[in-house]
C-alpha positions as a printed Julia matrix, in Angstrom:
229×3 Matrix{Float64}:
 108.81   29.58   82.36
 112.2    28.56   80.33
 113.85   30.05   83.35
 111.78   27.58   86.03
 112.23   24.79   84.04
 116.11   25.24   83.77
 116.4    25.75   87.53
 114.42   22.39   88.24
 116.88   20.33   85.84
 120.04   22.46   87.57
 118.66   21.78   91.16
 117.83   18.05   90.03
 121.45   17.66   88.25
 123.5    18.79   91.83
 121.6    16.36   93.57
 123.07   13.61   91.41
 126.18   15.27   91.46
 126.66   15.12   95.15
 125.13   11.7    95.62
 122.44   12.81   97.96
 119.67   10.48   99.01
 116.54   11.12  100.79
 115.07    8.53  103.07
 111.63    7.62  103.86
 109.97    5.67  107.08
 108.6     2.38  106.37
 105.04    2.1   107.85
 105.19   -1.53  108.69
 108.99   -1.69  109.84
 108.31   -3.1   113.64
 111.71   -2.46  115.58
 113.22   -5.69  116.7
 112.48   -7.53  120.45
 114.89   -6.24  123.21
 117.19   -9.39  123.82
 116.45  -11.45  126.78
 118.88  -10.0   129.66
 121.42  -13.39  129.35
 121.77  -12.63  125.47
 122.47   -9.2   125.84
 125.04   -9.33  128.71
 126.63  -11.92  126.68
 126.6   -10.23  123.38
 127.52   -6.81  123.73
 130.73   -6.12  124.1
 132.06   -5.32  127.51
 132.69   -1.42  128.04
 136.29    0.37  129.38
 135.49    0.94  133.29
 138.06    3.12  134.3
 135.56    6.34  134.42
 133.12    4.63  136.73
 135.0     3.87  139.37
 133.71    5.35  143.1
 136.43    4.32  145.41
 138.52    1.47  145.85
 137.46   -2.25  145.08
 134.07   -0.86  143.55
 133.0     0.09  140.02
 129.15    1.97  140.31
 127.38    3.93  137.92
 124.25    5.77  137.25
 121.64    5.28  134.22
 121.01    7.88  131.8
 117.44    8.8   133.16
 118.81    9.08  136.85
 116.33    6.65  137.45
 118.76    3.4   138.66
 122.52    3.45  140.38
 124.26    0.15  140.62
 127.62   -0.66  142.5
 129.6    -3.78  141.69
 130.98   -4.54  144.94
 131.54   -6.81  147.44
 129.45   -8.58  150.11
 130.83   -9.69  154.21
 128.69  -11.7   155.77
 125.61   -9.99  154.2
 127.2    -6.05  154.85
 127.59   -4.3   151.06
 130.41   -2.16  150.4
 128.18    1.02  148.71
 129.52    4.26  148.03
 125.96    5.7   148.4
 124.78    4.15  151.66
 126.08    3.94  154.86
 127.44    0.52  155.69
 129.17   -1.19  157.84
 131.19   -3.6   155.7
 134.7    -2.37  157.14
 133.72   -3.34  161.0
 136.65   -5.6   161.89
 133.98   -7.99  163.1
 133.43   -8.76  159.65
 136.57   -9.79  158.76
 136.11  -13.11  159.34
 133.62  -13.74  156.36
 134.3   -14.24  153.19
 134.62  -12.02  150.4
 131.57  -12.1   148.08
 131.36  -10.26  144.36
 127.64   -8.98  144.17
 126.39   -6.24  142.28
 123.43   -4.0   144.41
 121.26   -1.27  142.05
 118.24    1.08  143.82
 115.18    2.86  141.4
 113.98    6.07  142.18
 110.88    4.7   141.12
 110.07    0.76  141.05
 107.35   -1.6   141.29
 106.53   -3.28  144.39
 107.5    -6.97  145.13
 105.47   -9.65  143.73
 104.07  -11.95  146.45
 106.01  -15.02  145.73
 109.77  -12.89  145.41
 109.81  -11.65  148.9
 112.44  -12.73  150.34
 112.56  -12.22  153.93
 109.77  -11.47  157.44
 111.94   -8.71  158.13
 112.7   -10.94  161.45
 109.27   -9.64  163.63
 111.03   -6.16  163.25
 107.45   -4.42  161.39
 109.6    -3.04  158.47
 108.48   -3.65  155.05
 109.41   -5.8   152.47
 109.99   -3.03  149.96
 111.14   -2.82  146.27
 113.48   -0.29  145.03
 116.4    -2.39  145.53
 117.74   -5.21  143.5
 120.83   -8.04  144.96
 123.06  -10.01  142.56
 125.57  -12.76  144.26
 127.47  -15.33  141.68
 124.22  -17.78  142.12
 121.41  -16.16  143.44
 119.15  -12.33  142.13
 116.68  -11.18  144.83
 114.71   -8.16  144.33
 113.52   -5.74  147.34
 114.91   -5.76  150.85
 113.22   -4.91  154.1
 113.7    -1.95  154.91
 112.3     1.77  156.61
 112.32    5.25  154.9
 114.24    5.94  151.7
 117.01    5.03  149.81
 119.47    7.19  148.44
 118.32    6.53  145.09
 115.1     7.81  146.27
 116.51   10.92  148.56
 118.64   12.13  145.38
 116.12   11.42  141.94
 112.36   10.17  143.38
 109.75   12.46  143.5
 111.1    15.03  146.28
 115.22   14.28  145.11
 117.49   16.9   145.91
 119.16   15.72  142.46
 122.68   16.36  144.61
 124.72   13.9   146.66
 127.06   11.17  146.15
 124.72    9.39  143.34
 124.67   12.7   141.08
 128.71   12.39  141.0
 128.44    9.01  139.62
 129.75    8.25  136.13
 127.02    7.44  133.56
 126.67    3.78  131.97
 125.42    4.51  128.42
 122.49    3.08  126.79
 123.9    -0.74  125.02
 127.06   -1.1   127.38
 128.04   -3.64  129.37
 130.53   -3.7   132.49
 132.17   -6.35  133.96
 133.89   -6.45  137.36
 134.71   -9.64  139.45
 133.09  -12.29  136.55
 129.64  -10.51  136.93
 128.71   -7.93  134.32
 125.53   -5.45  133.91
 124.52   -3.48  131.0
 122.1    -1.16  130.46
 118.79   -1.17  127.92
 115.99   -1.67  127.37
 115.08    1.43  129.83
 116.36   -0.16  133.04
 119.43   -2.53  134.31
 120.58   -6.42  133.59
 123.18   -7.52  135.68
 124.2   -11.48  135.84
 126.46  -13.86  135.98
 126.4   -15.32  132.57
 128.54  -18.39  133.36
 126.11  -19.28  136.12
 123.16  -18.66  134.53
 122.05  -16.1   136.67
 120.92  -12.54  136.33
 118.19   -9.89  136.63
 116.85   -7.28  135.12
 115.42   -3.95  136.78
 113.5    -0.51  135.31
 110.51    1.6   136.32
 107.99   -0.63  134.9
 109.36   -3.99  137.02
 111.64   -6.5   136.97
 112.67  -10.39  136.07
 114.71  -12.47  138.39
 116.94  -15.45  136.03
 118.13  -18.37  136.69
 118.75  -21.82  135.72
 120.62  -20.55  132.88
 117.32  -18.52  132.21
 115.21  -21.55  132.48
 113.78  -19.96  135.2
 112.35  -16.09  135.45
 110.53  -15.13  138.24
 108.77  -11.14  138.62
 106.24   -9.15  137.79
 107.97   -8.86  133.88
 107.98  -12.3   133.24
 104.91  -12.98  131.03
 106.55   -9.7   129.01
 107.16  -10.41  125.63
């Protein structure tokens, strides 16, 4: 028994020595609200891009769930310059529009369009307005496009992905970073995307479970995550 006791007040006496501590959850700790998607592209500190780059004149990335890619990028009379789609943005017939900074990010797996954020007929064509795909330009974020089969996004991480193709080489944008390229910046957290223009006001923010669409210097938030505390 002498011998027990002796070993409790060693065992007892190192601890003190070493300065351990032992730490214990709180029951009623409640985490802190994510930041609304202005605050956090304007607070956190703007990440080194020079791993993410995927050709020249764009900066893209992937999110750590493979669930969104985004390319900061440019626009030409409404062609993107994507280094996971095929585009047409380097037709000489588009040389005559202007240059446009945007930032374009597609979901393997999304929520549909609300009603009021669809954007476009589809011009009498019959293709959907679908959602998958989110558009930042310096003063406007629109959410879906219309358009017929999959995206890459889809082809490479949604249900039937191949997981291989030019989105699985894509560097990874870690959980709390932000990027900037061309005076609009995206970070990601929160489980999904916010990319804006924080001078302007304007900005989104995109993940599985939906999306908001900013602006009016966040006055105004339109989408299906709106009400979302």
């Amino acid at each position: 028994m002498r011998r027990t006791v002796l070993g409790i007040l060693a065992a007892l006496l190192l601890v003190l020595a070493t300065g351990c501590s032992f730490a214990t959850k709180d029951p009623d700790y409640v985490p802190p609200a994510p930041l609304a998607p202005l605050e956090q592209l304007e607070r956190v500190p703007v990440t080194q891009q020079t791993t993410l780059s995927a050709g020249e004149d764009v900066t893209a990335f992937v999110t750590a769930d493979r669930n969104i890619a985004c390319a900061m990028t440019s626009s030409r009379g409404g062609h993107l310059n994507l280094p996971y789609e095929a585009n047409s943005y380097s037709d000489a017939a588009n040389n005559k529009f202007a240059i446009v900074p945007v930032v374009h990010c597609e979901l393997a797996a999304y929520a549909k369009p609300e009603a009021a954020d669809i954007a476009d007929d589809c011009a009498g064509t019959g293709l959907g307005y679908l959602g998958g795909t989110v558009l930042l330009a310096p003063d406007k974020a629109v959410y879906g496009s219309c358009r017929s089969g999959v995206t890459q996004m889809e082809s490479e991480y949604g249900p039937k992905g191949s997981h291989s193709g030019p989105i699985s080489k894509l560097g990874e944008l870690a959980d709390g970073q932000n990027i900037e390229r061309n005076g609009l910046r995206c970070s990601a957290y929160n489980g999904g995307v916010a990319c804006g223009n924080v001078s302007g006001g304007v900005a989104f923010f995109v993940s599985r479970a939906g999306y908001e669409l900013i602006s009016d210097g966040g006055k105004t938030v339109r989408g299906n995550l709106k009400d979302t505390p």
